[in-house]
PDB file of C-alpha atoms in Angstrom:
ATOM      1  CA  MET A   1      40.174   5.231  12.827  1.00 43.00           C
ATOM      2  CA  THR A   2      36.514   4.676  11.960  1.00 47.00           C
ATOM      3  CA  ALA A   3      34.428   2.608  14.356  1.00 51.00           C
ATOM      4  CA  ALA A   4      32.904  -0.550  12.886  1.00 58.00           C
ATOM      5  CA  THR A   5      29.281  -0.225  11.884  1.00 74.00           C
ATOM      6  CA  ALA A   6      26.959  -2.420  13.909  1.00 79.00           C
ATOM      7  CA  PRO A   7      25.153  -5.041  11.794  1.00 90.00           C
ATOM      8  CA  LEU A   8      21.516  -4.401  11.085  1.00 95.00           C
ATOM      9  CA  PRO A   9      19.040  -6.600  12.951  1.00 97.00           C
ATOM     10  CA  ARG A  10      17.672  -9.502  10.888  1.00 98.00           C
ATOM     11  CA  VAL A  11      13.885  -9.480  10.538  1.00 98.00           C
ATOM     12  CA  VAL A  12      11.613 -12.018   8.863  1.00 98.00           C
ATOM     13  CA  VAL A  13       8.198 -11.046   7.520  1.00 98.00           C
ATOM     14  CA  LEU A  14       6.266 -14.309   7.713  1.00 98.00           C
ATOM     15  CA  ASP A  15       4.698 -15.328   4.422  1.00 98.00           C
ATOM     16  CA  TYR A  16       1.701 -17.534   5.211  1.00 97.00           C
ATOM     17  CA  GLY A  17      -0.394 -16.278   2.297  1.00 94.00           C
ATOM     18  CA  SER A  18      -1.770 -13.065   3.803  1.00 87.00           C
ATOM     19  CA  GLY A  19      -0.671  -9.504   4.363  1.00 76.00           C
ATOM     20  CA  ASN A  20       1.019  -6.586   2.651  1.00 81.00           C
ATOM     21  CA  LEU A  21       4.262  -8.491   2.542  1.00 94.00           C
ATOM     22  CA  ARG A  22       6.362  -6.275   0.288  1.00 94.00           C
ATOM     23  CA  SER A  23       5.136  -2.983   1.761  1.00 94.00           C
ATOM     24  CA  ALA A  24       5.895  -4.337   5.246  1.00 96.00           C
ATOM     25  CA  GLN A  25       9.310  -5.456   4.081  1.00 97.00           C
ATOM     26  CA  ARG A  26      10.139  -2.060   2.634  1.00 97.00           C
ATOM     27  CA  ALA A  27       8.868  -0.192   5.713  1.00 97.00           C
ATOM     28  CA  VAL A  28      10.836  -2.296   8.185  1.00 98.00           C
ATOM     29  CA  ALA A  29      13.960  -2.008   6.012  1.00 98.00           C
ATOM     30  CA  ARG A  30      13.578   1.797   5.937  1.00 97.00           C
ATOM     31  CA  ALA A  31      13.329   1.757   9.713  1.00 97.00           C
ATOM     32  CA  GLY A  32      16.731   0.082   9.892  1.00 97.00           C
ATOM     33  CA  ALA A  33      16.719  -3.690   9.431  1.00 98.00           C
ATOM     34  CA  GLU A  34      17.773  -6.416   7.030  1.00 98.00           C
ATOM     35  CA  VAL A  35      14.421  -7.906   6.054  1.00 98.00           C
ATOM     36  CA  THR A  36      13.447 -11.187   4.388  1.00 98.00           C
ATOM     37  CA  VAL A  37       9.974 -12.277   3.320  1.00 98.00           C
ATOM     38  CA  THR A  38       9.754 -16.056   3.653  1.00 98.00           C
ATOM     39  CA  ASP A  39       7.613 -19.028   4.671  1.00 98.00           C
ATOM     40  CA  ASP A  40      10.719 -20.799   6.050  1.00 98.00           C
ATOM     41  CA  LEU A  41       9.946 -21.576   9.689  1.00 98.00           C
ATOM     42  CA  ASP A  42      13.585 -22.122  10.587  1.00 98.00           C
ATOM     43  CA  ALA A  43      14.373 -18.606   9.365  1.00 98.00           C
ATOM     44  CA  ALA A  44      11.349 -17.305  11.282  1.00 98.00           C
ATOM     45  CA  ALA A  45      12.633 -18.972  14.441  1.00 98.00           C
ATOM     46  CA  ALA A  46      16.206 -17.748  14.028  1.00 98.00           C
ATOM     47  CA  ALA A  47      15.594 -14.104  13.088  1.00 98.00           C
ATOM     48  CA  ASP A  48      16.199 -11.304  15.549  1.00 98.00           C
ATOM     49  CA  GLY A  49      12.612 -10.149  14.978  1.00 98.00           C
ATOM     50  CA  LEU A  50       9.526 -11.725  13.402  1.00 98.00           C
ATOM     51  CA  VAL A  51       6.716  -9.740  11.774  1.00 98.00           C
ATOM     52  CA  VAL A  52       3.355 -11.472  11.479  1.00 98.00           C
ATOM     53  CA  PRO A  53       1.284  -9.528   8.888  1.00 97.00           C
ATOM     54  CA  GLY A  54      -2.359 -10.124   8.024  1.00 95.00           C
ATOM     55  CA  VAL A  55      -5.233  -8.648   6.052  1.00 94.00           C
ATOM     56  CA  GLY A  56      -8.776  -9.815   5.375  1.00 93.00           C
ATOM     57  CA  ALA A  57     -10.646 -12.314   7.521  1.00 96.00           C
ATOM     58  CA  PHE A  58      -9.470 -13.665  10.884  1.00 97.00           C
ATOM     59  CA  ALA A  59     -10.473 -17.244   9.927  1.00 97.00           C
ATOM     60  CA  ALA A  60      -8.566 -17.090   6.623  1.00 97.00           C
ATOM     61  CA  CYS A  61      -5.431 -15.810   8.322  1.00 97.00           C
ATOM     62  CA  MET A  62      -5.599 -18.533  10.998  1.00 98.00           C
ATOM     63  CA  ALA A  63      -6.079 -21.134   8.266  1.00 98.00           C
ATOM     64  CA  GLY A  64      -2.930 -19.878   6.545  1.00 97.00           C
ATOM     65  CA  ILE A  65      -0.943 -19.937   9.785  1.00 98.00           C
ATOM     66  CA  GLU A  66      -2.160 -23.454  10.569  1.00 98.00           C
ATOM     67  CA  ALA A  67      -1.424 -24.717   7.050  1.00 98.00           C
ATOM     68  CA  LEU A  68       2.159 -23.482   7.413  1.00 98.00           C
ATOM     69  CA  ARG A  69       2.281 -24.848  10.998  1.00 98.00           C
ATOM     70  CA  ALA A  70       3.625 -21.486  12.066  1.00 98.00           C
ATOM     71  CA  GLY A  71       1.667 -21.187  15.324  1.00 98.00           C
ATOM     72  CA  PRO A  72       4.151 -23.103  17.494  1.00 98.00           C
ATOM     73  CA  VAL A  73       7.079 -21.101  16.066  1.00 98.00           C
ATOM     74  CA  ILE A  74       5.377 -17.821  16.982  1.00 98.00           C
ATOM     75  CA  ALA A  75       4.496 -19.104  20.450  1.00 98.00           C
ATOM     76  CA  GLU A  76       7.971 -20.500  21.071  1.00 98.00           C
ATOM     77  CA  ARG A  77       9.553 -17.175  20.131  1.00 98.00           C
ATOM     78  CA  VAL A  78       7.347 -15.341  22.609  1.00 98.00           C
ATOM     79  CA  ALA A  79       8.032 -17.906  25.357  1.00 98.00           C
ATOM     80  CA  ALA A  80      11.784 -17.541  24.736  1.00 98.00           C
ATOM     81  CA  GLY A  81      11.630 -13.737  24.902  1.00 98.00           C
ATOM     82  CA  ARG A  82      12.300 -13.249  21.174  1.00 98.00           C
ATOM     83  CA  PRO A  83      10.463 -10.289  19.644  1.00 98.00           C
ATOM     84  CA  VAL A  84       7.341 -10.699  17.510  1.00 98.00           C
ATOM     85  CA  LEU A  85       5.328  -7.891  15.897  1.00 98.00           C
ATOM     86  CA  GLY A  86       1.785  -8.531  14.681  1.00 98.00           C
ATOM     87  CA  ILE A  87       0.206  -6.115  12.174  1.00 97.00           C
ATOM     88  CA  CYS A  88      -3.529  -5.649  11.510  1.00 97.00           C
ATOM     89  CA  VAL A  89      -5.095  -9.143  11.396  1.00 97.00           C
ATOM     90  CA  GLY A  90      -1.621 -10.343  12.383  1.00 97.00           C
ATOM     91  CA  MET A  91      -2.364  -8.648  15.692  1.00 98.00           C
ATOM     92  CA  GLN A  92      -5.884 -10.071  15.937  1.00 98.00           C
ATOM     93  CA  VAL A  93      -4.779 -13.703  15.559  1.00 98.00           C
ATOM     94  CA  LEU A  94      -2.570 -13.313  18.648  1.00 98.00           C
ATOM     95  CA  PHE A  95      -5.757 -13.257  20.762  1.00 98.00           C
ATOM     96  CA  GLU A  96      -7.772 -16.242  21.976  1.00 98.00           C
ATOM     97  CA  TYR A  97     -10.486 -16.027  19.328  1.00 98.00           C
ATOM     98  CA  GLY A  98     -12.056 -13.961  16.609  1.00 98.00           C
ATOM     99  CA  GLU A  99     -15.798 -13.681  15.917  1.00 98.00           C
ATOM    100  CA  GLU A 100     -16.874 -12.720  12.400  1.00 96.00           C
ATOM    101  CA  HIS A 101     -20.462 -12.984  11.059  1.00 92.00           C
ATOM    102  CA  GLY A 102     -21.418 -15.138  14.039  1.00 93.00           C
ATOM    103  CA  VAL A 103     -18.577 -17.621  13.470  1.00 96.00           C
ATOM    104  CA  VAL A 104     -15.956 -17.994  16.201  1.00 98.00           C
ATOM    105  CA  THR A 105     -12.428 -19.014  15.155  1.00 98.00           C
ATOM    106  CA  LYS A 106      -9.746 -19.985  17.629  1.00 98.00           C
ATOM    107  CA  GLY A 107      -6.664 -17.751  17.643  1.00 98.00           C
ATOM    108  CA  LEU A 108      -3.118 -18.328  18.846  1.00 98.00           C
ATOM    109  CA  GLY A 109      -4.041 -17.467  22.446  1.00 98.00           C
ATOM    110  CA  LEU A 110      -0.896 -15.434  23.182  1.00 98.00           C
ATOM    111  CA  LEU A 111      -2.992 -12.500  24.407  1.00 98.00           C
ATOM    112  CA  PRO A 112      -6.193 -12.757  26.522  1.00 98.00           C
ATOM    113  CA  GLY A 113      -9.629 -12.008  25.112  1.00 97.00           C
ATOM    114  CA  GLY A 114     -11.219 -11.968  21.710  1.00 98.00           C
ATOM    115  CA  VAL A 115     -11.716  -9.916  18.582  1.00 98.00           C
ATOM    116  CA  THR A 116     -15.245  -8.738  17.725  1.00 98.00           C
ATOM    117  CA  GLY A 117     -16.990  -6.299  15.440  1.00 97.00           C
ATOM    118  CA  LEU A 118     -16.572  -2.578  15.978  1.00 97.00           C
ATOM    119  CA  ALA A 119     -19.542  -0.876  17.604  1.00 92.00           C
ATOM    120  CA  ALA A 120     -19.656   1.928  15.073  1.00 93.00           C
ATOM    121  CA  GLU A 121     -22.186   3.224  12.565  1.00 93.00           C
ATOM    122  CA  ARG A 122     -19.484   3.500   9.903  1.00 94.00           C
ATOM    123  CA  VAL A 123     -17.609   0.268   9.250  1.00 95.00           C
ATOM    124  CA  PRO A 124     -14.947  -0.425   8.216  1.00 96.00           C
ATOM    125  CA  HIS A 125     -12.891   2.050  10.194  1.00 98.00           C
ATOM    126  CA  MET A 126     -10.791   3.322   7.336  1.00 97.00           C
ATOM    127  CA  GLY A 127      -8.381   6.229   7.483  1.00 97.00           C
ATOM    128  CA  TRP A 128      -6.179   8.164   9.903  1.00 98.00           C
ATOM    129  CA  ASN A 129      -6.717   8.223  13.638  1.00 98.00           C
ATOM    130  CA  THR A 130      -4.911   9.248  16.773  1.00 98.00           C
ATOM    131  CA  VAL A 131      -4.170   6.763  19.546  1.00 98.00           C
ATOM    132  CA  ALA A 132      -3.718   6.913  23.316  1.00 98.00           C
ATOM    133  CA  PRO A 133      -0.640   4.912  24.412  1.00 98.00           C
ATOM    134  CA  PRO A 134      -0.128   4.130  28.089  1.00 96.00           C
ATOM    135  CA  PRO A 135       2.785   5.405  30.182  1.00 95.00           C
ATOM    136  CA  GLY A 136       5.864   3.295  29.612  1.00 96.00           C
ATOM    137  CA  SER A 137       5.082   2.387  25.990  1.00 98.00           C
ATOM    138  CA  ARG A 138       8.216   1.664  24.004  1.00 97.00           C
ATOM    139  CA  LEU A 139       6.485   1.476  20.633  1.00 98.00           C
ATOM    140  CA  PHE A 140       5.191   5.030  20.852  1.00 98.00           C
ATOM    141  CA  ALA A 141       8.259   6.602  22.496  1.00 98.00           C
ATOM    142  CA  GLY A 142       9.091   9.994  21.052  1.00 97.00           C
ATOM    143  CA  LEU A 143       5.835  10.328  19.110  1.00 98.00           C
ATOM    144  CA  PRO A 144       3.599  13.373  19.704  1.00 97.00           C
ATOM    145  CA  ALA A 145       0.121  12.934  21.174  1.00 95.00           C
ATOM    146  CA  ASP A 146      -1.442  13.980  17.870  1.00 97.00           C
ATOM    147  CA  ALA A 147       0.464  11.384  15.795  1.00 98.00           C
ATOM    148  CA  ARG A 148      -1.919   9.689  13.380  1.00 98.00           C
ATOM    149  CA  PHE A 149      -1.856   6.103  12.118  1.00 98.00           C
ATOM    150  CA  TYR A 150      -3.651   4.475   9.187  1.00 98.00           C
ATOM    151  CA  PHE A 151      -6.408   1.968   9.995  1.00 98.00           C
ATOM    152  CA  VAL A 152      -8.451  -0.368   7.764  1.00 97.00           C
ATOM    153  CA  HIS A 153     -10.546  -2.808   9.844  1.00 97.00           C
ATOM    154  CA  SER A 154     -14.021  -3.805  10.933  1.00 97.00           C
ATOM    155  CA  TYR A 155     -13.025  -5.880  13.987  1.00 98.00           C
ATOM    156  CA  ALA A 156     -10.838  -5.294  17.028  1.00 98.00           C
ATOM    157  CA  PRO A 157     -10.226  -6.418  20.605  1.00 98.00           C
ATOM    158  CA  THR A 158     -11.852  -4.171  23.201  1.00 97.00           C
ATOM    159  CA  ASP A 159     -11.003  -5.677  26.621  1.00 97.00           C
ATOM    160  CA  VAL A 160      -8.476  -3.070  27.729  1.00 97.00           C
ATOM    161  CA  ALA A 161      -8.818  -3.995  31.403  1.00 97.00           C
ATOM    162  CA  GLY A 162      -8.226  -7.673  30.719  1.00 97.00           C
ATOM    163  CA  LEU A 163      -5.040  -6.932  28.820  1.00 98.00           C
ATOM    164  CA  ALA A 164      -3.776  -4.623  31.571  1.00 97.00           C
ATOM    165  CA  ALA A 165      -4.564  -7.276  34.188  1.00 97.00           C
ATOM    166  CA  ALA A 166      -2.493  -9.761  32.179  1.00 97.00           C
ATOM    167  CA  GLY A 167       0.512  -7.442  32.350  1.00 97.00           C
ATOM    168  CA  ALA A 168       0.144  -5.966  28.875  1.00 98.00           C
ATOM    169  CA  LEU A 169       0.309  -2.307  27.848  1.00 98.00           C
ATOM    170  CA  PRO A 170      -2.728  -1.665  25.624  1.00 98.00           C
ATOM    171  CA  THR A 171      -2.897   1.446  23.435  1.00 98.00           C
ATOM    172  CA  THR A 172      -6.415   2.540  22.573  1.00 98.00           C
ATOM    173  CA  ALA A 173      -8.241   4.458  19.875  1.00 98.00           C
ATOM    174  CA  GLU A 174     -11.828   5.587  19.335  1.00 98.00           C
ATOM    175  CA  HIS A 175     -14.210   4.684  16.519  1.00 97.00           C
ATOM    176  CA  GLY A 176     -17.796   4.276  17.691  1.00 95.00           C
ATOM    177  CA  GLY A 177     -16.284   3.336  21.054  1.00 96.00           C
ATOM    178  CA  ARG A 178     -12.908   2.499  22.529  1.00 97.00           C
ATOM    179  CA  PHE A 179     -10.894  -0.383  21.035  1.00 98.00           C
ATOM    180  CA  VAL A 180      -7.374  -1.759  21.337  1.00 98.00           C
ATOM    181  CA  ALA A 181      -5.134  -0.159  18.696  1.00 98.00           C
ATOM    182  CA  ALA A 182      -1.848  -1.737  19.841  1.00 98.00           C
ATOM    183  CA  VAL A 183      -0.478  -4.035  22.544  1.00 98.00           C
ATOM    184  CA  GLU A 184       2.910  -4.530  24.171  1.00 98.00           C
ATOM    185  CA  ARG A 185       3.692  -7.414  26.513  1.00 98.00           C
ATOM    186  CA  GLY A 186       7.301  -8.473  26.910  1.00 97.00           C
ATOM    187  CA  PRO A 187       8.662  -9.593  23.537  1.00 98.00           C
ATOM    188  CA  LEU A 188       5.218  -9.435  21.950  1.00 98.00           C
ATOM    189  CA  SER A 189       4.131  -6.249  20.195  1.00 98.00           C
ATOM    190  CA  ALA A 190       1.161  -5.708  17.916  1.00 98.00           C
ATOM    191  CA  ALA A 191      -0.628  -2.934  16.039  1.00 98.00           C
ATOM    192  CA  GLN A 192      -4.136  -2.946  14.626  1.00 98.00           C
ATOM    193  CA  PHE A 193      -3.200  -0.084  12.288  1.00 98.00           C
ATOM    194  CA  HIS A 194      -0.706  -0.369   9.436  1.00 97.00           C
ATOM    195  CA  PRO A 195       2.653   1.123  10.401  1.00 97.00           C
ATOM    196  CA  GLU A 196       3.845   0.581   6.834  1.00 96.00           C
ATOM    197  CA  LYS A 197       1.117   2.938   5.602  1.00 96.00           C
ATOM    198  CA  SER A 198       1.440   5.457   8.452  1.00 98.00           C
ATOM    199  CA  ALA A 199       4.146   7.741   7.019  1.00 97.00           C
ATOM    200  CA  GLU A 200       6.660   9.151   9.504  1.00 97.00           C
ATOM    201  CA  ALA A 201       4.727   8.051  12.601  1.00 98.00           C
ATOM    202  CA  GLY A 202       4.800   4.472  11.315  1.00 98.00           C
ATOM    203  CA  ARG A 203       8.531   4.703  10.584  1.00 98.00           C
ATOM    204  CA  VAL A 204       9.233   5.930  14.122  1.00 98.00           C
ATOM    205  CA  LEU A 205       7.109   3.129  15.602  1.00 98.00           C
ATOM    206  CA  LEU A 206       8.922   0.476  13.563  1.00 98.00           C
ATOM    207  CA  HIS A 207      12.278   2.013  14.494  1.00 98.00           C
ATOM    208  CA  ASN A 208      11.240   1.846  18.170  1.00 98.00           C
ATOM    209  CA  TRP A 209      10.339  -1.848  17.739  1.00 98.00           C
ATOM    210  CA  LEU A 210      13.691  -2.583  16.063  1.00 98.00           C
ATOM    211  CA  ALA A 211      15.414  -0.978  19.066  1.00 97.00           C
ATOM    212  CA  THR A 212      13.979  -3.781  21.261  1.00 96.00           C
ATOM    213  CA  LEU A 213      15.642  -6.531  19.188  1.00 95.00           C
TER     214      LEU A 213
END
């Protein structure tokens, strides 16, 4: 007698007008989930996991989230212990603020600190880079120390100590200085790099995230 196959976790990729929606959908599906791209907030609230993507400017992404009125849904999921994964600018908007070209934009405030320009001669930081996850990381479980992930960004949070003091597990990377490459705190996970563009290392990371659902 064959054992029944467990249903795949249901994941929503939030469509608020920004992000590599279809590539994120395909990557999460390959990692082992049933994935829907939608702007339906009820679906976003009910899903086993919610992915918040984002590319471009912090202010534009926050404007899209606010226009959809998605901020409270994201915050309520986190407060209820329901998993959320932010990707690229979708990670940045989880912080208290972002500063771009001297303009400060309020973020969702689910993680402490802000997002500022990289202190590097070469910006944007574009290409493959290694990361340094902390002990106890679930996102990076099973990945070798030389695993590389694909980054495209000019801004990032840098307050590693502040995140750790708030009970988060920050993963760091180097580009003209140390910055936060990923964060884990309870049901909230986030990556500054693009797992969907990071080949096998990205697939493993997404699979690890799905295992928390």
